[in-house]
Coordinates of N, CA and C in Angstrom, one line a residue:
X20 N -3.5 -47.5 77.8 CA -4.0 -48.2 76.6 C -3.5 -49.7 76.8
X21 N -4.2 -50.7 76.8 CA -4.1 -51.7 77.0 C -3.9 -52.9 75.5
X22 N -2.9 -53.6 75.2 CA -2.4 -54.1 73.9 C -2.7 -55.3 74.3
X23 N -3.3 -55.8 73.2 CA -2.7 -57.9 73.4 C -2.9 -58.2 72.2
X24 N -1.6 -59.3 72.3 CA -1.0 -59.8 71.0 C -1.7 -61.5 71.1
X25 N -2.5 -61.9 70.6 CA -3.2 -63.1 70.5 C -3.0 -63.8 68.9
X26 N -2.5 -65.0 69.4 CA -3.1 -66.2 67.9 C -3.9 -67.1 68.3
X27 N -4.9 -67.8 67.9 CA -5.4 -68.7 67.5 C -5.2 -69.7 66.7
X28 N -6.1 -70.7 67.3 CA -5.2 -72.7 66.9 C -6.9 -73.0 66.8
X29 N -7.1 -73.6 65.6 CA -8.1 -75.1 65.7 C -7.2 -76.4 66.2
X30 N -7.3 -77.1 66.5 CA -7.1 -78.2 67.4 C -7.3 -79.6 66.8
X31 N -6.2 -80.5 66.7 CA -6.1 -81.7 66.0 C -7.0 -82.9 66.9
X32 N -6.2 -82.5 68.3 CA -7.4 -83.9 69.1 C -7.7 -83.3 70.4
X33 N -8.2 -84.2 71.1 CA -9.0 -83.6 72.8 C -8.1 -84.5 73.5
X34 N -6.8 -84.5 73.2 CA -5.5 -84.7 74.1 C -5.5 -83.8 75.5
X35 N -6.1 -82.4 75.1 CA -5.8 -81.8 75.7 C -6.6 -81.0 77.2
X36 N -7.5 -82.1 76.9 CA -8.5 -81.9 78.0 C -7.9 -82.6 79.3
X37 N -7.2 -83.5 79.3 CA -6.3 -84.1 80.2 C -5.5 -83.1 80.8
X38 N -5.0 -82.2 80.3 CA -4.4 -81.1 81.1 C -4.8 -79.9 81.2
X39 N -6.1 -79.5 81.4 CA -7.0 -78.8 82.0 C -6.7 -78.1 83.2
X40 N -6.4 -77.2 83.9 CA -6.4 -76.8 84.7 C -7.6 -76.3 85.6
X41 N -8.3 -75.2 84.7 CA -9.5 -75.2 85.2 C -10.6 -74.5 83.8
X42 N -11.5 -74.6 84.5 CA -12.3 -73.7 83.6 C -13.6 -73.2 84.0
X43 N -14.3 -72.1 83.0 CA -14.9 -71.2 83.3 C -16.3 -71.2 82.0
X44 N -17.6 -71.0 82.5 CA -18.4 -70.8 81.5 C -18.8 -69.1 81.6
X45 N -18.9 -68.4 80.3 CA -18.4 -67.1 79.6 C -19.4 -67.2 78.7
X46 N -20.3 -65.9 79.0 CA -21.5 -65.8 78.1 C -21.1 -64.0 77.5
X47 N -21.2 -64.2 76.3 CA -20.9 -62.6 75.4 C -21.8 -62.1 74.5
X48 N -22.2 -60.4 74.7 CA -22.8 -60.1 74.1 C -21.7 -59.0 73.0
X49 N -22.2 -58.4 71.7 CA -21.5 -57.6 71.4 C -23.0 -56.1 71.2
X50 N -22.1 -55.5 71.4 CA -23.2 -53.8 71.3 C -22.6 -53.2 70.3
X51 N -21.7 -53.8 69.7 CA -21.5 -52.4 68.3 C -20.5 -53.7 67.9
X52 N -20.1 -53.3 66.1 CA -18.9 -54.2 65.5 C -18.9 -53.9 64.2
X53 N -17.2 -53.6 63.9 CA -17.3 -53.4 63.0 C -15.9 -54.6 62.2
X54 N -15.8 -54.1 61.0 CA -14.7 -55.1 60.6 C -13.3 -54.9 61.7
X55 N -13.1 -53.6 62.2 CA -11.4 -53.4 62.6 C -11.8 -53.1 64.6
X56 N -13.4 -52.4 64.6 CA -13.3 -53.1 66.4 C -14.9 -53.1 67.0
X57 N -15.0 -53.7 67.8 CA -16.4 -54.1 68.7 C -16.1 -53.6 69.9
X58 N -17.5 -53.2 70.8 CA -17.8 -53.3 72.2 C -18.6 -54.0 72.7
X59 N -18.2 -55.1 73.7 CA -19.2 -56.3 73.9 C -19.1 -56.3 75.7
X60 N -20.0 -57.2 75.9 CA -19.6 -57.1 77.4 C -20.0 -58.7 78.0
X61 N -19.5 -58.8 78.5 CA -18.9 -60.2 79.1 C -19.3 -61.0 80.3
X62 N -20.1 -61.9 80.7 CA -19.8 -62.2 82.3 C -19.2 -63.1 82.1
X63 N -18.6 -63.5 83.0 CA -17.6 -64.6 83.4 C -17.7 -65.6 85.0
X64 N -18.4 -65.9 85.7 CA -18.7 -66.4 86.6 C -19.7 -65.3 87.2
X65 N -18.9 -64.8 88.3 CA -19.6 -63.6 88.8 C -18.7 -62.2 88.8
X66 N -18.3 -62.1 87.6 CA -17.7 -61.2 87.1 C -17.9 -60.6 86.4
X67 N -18.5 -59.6 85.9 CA -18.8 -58.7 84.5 C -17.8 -57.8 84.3
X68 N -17.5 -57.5 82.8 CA -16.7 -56.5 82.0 C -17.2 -56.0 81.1
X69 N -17.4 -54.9 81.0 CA -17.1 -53.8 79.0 C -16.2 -54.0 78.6
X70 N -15.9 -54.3 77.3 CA -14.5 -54.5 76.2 C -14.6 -53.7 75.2
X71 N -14.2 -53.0 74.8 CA -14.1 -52.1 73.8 C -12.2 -52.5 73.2
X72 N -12.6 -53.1 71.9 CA -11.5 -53.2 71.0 C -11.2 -52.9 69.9
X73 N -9.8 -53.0 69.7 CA -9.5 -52.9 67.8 C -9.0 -53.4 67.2
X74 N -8.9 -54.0 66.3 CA -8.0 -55.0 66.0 C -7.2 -54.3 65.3
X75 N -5.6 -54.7 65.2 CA -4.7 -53.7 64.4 C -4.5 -54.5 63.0
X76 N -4.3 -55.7 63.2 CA -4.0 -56.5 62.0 C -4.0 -58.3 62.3
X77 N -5.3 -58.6 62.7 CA -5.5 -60.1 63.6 C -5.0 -60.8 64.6
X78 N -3.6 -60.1 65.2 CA -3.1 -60.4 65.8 C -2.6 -59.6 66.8
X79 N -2.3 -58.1 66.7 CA -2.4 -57.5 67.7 C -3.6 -56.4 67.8
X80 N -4.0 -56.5 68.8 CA -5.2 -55.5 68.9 C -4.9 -54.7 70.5
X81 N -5.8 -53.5 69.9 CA -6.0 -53.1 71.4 C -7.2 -53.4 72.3
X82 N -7.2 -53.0 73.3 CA -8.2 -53.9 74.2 C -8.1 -53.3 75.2
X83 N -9.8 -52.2 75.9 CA -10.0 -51.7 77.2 C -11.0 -52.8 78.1
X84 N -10.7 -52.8 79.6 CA -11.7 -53.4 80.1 C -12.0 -52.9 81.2
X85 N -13.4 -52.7 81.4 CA -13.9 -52.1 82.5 C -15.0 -53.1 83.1
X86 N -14.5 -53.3 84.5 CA -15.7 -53.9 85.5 C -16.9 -53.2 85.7
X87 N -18.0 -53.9 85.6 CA -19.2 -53.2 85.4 C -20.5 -54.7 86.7
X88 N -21.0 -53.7 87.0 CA -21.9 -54.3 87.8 C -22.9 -55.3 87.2
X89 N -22.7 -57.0 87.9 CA -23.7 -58.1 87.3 C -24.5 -57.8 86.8
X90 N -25.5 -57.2 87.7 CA -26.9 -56.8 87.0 C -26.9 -56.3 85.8
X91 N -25.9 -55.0 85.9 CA -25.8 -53.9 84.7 C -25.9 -55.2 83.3
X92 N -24.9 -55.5 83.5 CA -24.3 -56.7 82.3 C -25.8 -57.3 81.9
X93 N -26.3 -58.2 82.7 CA -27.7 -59.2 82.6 C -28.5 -57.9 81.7
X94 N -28.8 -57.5 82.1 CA -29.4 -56.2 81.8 C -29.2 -56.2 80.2
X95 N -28.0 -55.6 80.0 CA -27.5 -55.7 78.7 C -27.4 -56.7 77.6
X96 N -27.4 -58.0 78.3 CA -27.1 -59.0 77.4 C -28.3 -59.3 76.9
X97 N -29.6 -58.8 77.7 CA -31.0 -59.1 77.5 C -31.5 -58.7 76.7
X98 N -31.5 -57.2 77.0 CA -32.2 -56.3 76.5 C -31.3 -55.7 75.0
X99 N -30.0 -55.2 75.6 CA -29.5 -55.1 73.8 C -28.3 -55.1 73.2
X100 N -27.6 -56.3 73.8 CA -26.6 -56.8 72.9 C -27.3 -57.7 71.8
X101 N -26.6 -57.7 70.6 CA -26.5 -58.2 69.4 C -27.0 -59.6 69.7
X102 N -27.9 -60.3 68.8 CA -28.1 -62.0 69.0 C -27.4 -62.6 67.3
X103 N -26.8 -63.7 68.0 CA -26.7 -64.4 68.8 C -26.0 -64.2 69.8
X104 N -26.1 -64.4 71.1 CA -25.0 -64.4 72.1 C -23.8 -65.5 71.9
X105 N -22.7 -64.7 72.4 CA -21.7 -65.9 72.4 C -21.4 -66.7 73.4
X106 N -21.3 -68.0 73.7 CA -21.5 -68.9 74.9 C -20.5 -69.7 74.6
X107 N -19.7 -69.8 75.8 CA -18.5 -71.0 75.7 C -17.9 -71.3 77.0
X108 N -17.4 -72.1 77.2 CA -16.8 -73.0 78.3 C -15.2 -72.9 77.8
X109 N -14.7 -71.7 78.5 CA -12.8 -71.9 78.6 C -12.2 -72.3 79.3
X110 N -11.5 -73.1 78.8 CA -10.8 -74.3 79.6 C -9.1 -73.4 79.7
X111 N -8.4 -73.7 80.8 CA -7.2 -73.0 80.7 C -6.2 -74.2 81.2
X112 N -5.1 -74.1 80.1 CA -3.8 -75.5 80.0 C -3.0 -74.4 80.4
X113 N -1.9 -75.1 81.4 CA -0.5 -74.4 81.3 C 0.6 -75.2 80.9
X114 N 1.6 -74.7 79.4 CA 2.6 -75.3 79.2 C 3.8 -74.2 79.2
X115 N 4.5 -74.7 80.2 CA 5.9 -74.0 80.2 C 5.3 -72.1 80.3
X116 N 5.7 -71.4 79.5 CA 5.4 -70.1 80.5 C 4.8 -69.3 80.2
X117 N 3.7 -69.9 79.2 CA 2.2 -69.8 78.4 C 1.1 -70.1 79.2
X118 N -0.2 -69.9 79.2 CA -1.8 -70.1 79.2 C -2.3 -70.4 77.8
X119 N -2.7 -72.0 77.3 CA -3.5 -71.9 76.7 C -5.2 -71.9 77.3
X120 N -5.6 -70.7 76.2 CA -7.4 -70.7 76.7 C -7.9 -71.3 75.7
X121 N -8.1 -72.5 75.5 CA -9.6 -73.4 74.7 C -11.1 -73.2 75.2
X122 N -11.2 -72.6 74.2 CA -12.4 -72.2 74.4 C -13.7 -73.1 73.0
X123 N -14.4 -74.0 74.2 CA -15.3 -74.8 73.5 C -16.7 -74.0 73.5
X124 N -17.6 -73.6 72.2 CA -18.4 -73.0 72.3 C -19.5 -73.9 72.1
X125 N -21.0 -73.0 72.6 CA -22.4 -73.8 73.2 C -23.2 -73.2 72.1
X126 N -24.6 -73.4 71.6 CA -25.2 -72.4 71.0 C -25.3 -72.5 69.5
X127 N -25.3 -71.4 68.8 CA -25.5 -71.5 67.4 C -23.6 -71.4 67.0
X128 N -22.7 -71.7 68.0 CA -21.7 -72.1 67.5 C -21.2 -73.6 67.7
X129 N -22.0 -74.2 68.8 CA -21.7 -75.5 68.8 C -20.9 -76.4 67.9
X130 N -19.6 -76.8 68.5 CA -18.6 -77.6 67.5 C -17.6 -76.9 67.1
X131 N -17.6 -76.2 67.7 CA -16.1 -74.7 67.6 C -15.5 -74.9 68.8
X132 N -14.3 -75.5 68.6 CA -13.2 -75.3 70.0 C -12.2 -74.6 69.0
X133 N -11.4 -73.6 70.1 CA -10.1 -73.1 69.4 C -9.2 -73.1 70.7
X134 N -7.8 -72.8 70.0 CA -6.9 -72.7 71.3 C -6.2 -71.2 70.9
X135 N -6.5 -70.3 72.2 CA -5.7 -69.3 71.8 C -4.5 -69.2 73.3
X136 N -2.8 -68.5 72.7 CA -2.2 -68.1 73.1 C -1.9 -66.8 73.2
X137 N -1.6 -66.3 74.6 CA -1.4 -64.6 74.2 C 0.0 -64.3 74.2
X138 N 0.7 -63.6 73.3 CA 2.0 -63.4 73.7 C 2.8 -62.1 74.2
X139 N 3.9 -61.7 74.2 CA 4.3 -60.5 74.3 C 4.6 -60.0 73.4
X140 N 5.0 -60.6 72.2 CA 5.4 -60.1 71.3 C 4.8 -61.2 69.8
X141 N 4.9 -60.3 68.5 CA 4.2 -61.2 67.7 C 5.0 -62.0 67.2
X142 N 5.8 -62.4 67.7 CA 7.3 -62.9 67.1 C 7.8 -64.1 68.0
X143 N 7.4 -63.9 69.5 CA 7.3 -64.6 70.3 C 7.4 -65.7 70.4
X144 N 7.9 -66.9 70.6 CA 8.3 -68.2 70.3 C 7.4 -69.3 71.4
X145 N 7.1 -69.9 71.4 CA 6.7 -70.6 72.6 C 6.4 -72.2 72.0
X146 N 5.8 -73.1 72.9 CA 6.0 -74.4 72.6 C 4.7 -75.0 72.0
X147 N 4.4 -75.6 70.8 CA 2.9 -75.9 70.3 C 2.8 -77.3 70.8
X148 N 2.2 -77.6 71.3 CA 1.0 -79.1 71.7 C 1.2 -80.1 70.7
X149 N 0.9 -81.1 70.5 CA 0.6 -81.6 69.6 C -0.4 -81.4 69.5
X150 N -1.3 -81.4 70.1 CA -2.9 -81.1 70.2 C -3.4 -79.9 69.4
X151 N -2.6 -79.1 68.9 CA -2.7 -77.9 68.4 C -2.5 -78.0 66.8
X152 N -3.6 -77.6 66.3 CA -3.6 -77.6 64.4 C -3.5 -76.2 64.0
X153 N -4.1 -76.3 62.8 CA -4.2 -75.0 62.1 C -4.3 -73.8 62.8
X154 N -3.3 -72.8 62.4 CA -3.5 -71.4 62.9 C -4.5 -70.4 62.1
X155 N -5.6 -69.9 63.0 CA -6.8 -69.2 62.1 C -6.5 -67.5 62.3
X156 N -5.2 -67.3 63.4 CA -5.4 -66.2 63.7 C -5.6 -65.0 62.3
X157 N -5.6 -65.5 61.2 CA -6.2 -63.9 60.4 C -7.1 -64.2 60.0
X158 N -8.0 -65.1 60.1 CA -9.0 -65.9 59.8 C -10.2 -65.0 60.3
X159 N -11.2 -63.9 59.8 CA -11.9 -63.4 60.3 C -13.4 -63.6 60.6
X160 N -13.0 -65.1 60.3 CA -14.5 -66.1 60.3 C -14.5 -66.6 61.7
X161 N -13.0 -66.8 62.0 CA -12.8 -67.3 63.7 C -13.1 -65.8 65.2
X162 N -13.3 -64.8 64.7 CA -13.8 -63.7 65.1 C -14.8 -63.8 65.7
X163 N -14.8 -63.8 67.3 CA -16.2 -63.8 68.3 C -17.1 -62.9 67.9
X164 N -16.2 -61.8 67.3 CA -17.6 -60.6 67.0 C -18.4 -60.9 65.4
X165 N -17.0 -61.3 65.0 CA -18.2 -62.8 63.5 C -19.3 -63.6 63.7
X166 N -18.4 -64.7 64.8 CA -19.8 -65.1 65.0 C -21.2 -65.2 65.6
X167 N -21.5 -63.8 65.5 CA -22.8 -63.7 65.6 C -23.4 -63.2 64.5
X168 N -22.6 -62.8 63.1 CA -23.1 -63.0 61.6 C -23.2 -64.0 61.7
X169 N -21.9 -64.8 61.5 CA -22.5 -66.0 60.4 C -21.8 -67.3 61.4
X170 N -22.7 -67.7 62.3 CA -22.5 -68.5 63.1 C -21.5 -69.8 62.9
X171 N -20.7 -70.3 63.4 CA -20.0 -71.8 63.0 C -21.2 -73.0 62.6
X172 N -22.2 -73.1 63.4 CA -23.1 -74.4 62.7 C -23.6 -73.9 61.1
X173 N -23.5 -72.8 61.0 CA -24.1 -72.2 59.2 C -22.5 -72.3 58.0
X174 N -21.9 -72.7 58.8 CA -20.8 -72.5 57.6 C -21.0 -74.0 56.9

């Protein structure tokens, strides 16, 4: 059974693109979603995944991932994942003995960057950015599997 403890940040300035490490463009579809879990599947360069998750309470959820073949994925994202797809460009910062993933999204979310950290624990201490604003982690409008309801350019 695979756990992760994630929060989410909206983001005060683009300080933080100066320390970029690298980044990746990440196109998502979802196949099923409900309020508490979704199955979506993922490419990521030349990488595809199935995700099947749950959220336990916004912040910790569980989370399976299975490698699945390019094609299979294309296939799926085509033919019958959920629209809108989700499209973004994640950027990965390292401070101290954290990954932040900013993830700037493309699409009918255009204008949505967030910063998420994952931790080990929900209690977990680590160092905030200045670059880092509001915490949305229970915020179910900040939800990938949201927005393909009610997209960020509609709010």
């Amino acid at each position: 059974m695979g756990k992760e403890i994630e929060r989410k940040f909206l983001l005060r300035s683009d300080a933080w693109r100066d320390e970029v490490r690298d980044s990746a463009h990440l196109i998502q579809g979802y196949l099923a979603r409900s309020e508490q879990s979704a199955i979506r599947v993922r490419i990521k360069g030349t990488r595809a995944e199935l995700n099947i998750m749950q959220t336990l309470d916004g912040i910790d959820r569980l989370e399976y991932e299975y490698e699945i073949p390019l094609s299979d994925a294309r296939e799926i994202l085509e033919h019958v994942a959920l629209r809108p797809l989700i499209e973004k460009t994640r950027h990965r910062v390292v401070r101290g003995d954290h990954v932040w993933e900013i993830d700037e999204f493309d699409g009918e979310n255009r204008g949505l960057i967030m910063a998420e950290i994952e931790l080990a624990d929900a209690d977990e201490a680590f160092e905030k950015p200045a670059w880092i604003g509001e915490e949305v982690s229970l915020d179910p409008r900040y939800y990938n599997s949201n927005l393909i309801v009610s997209p960020y350019q509609t709010w």
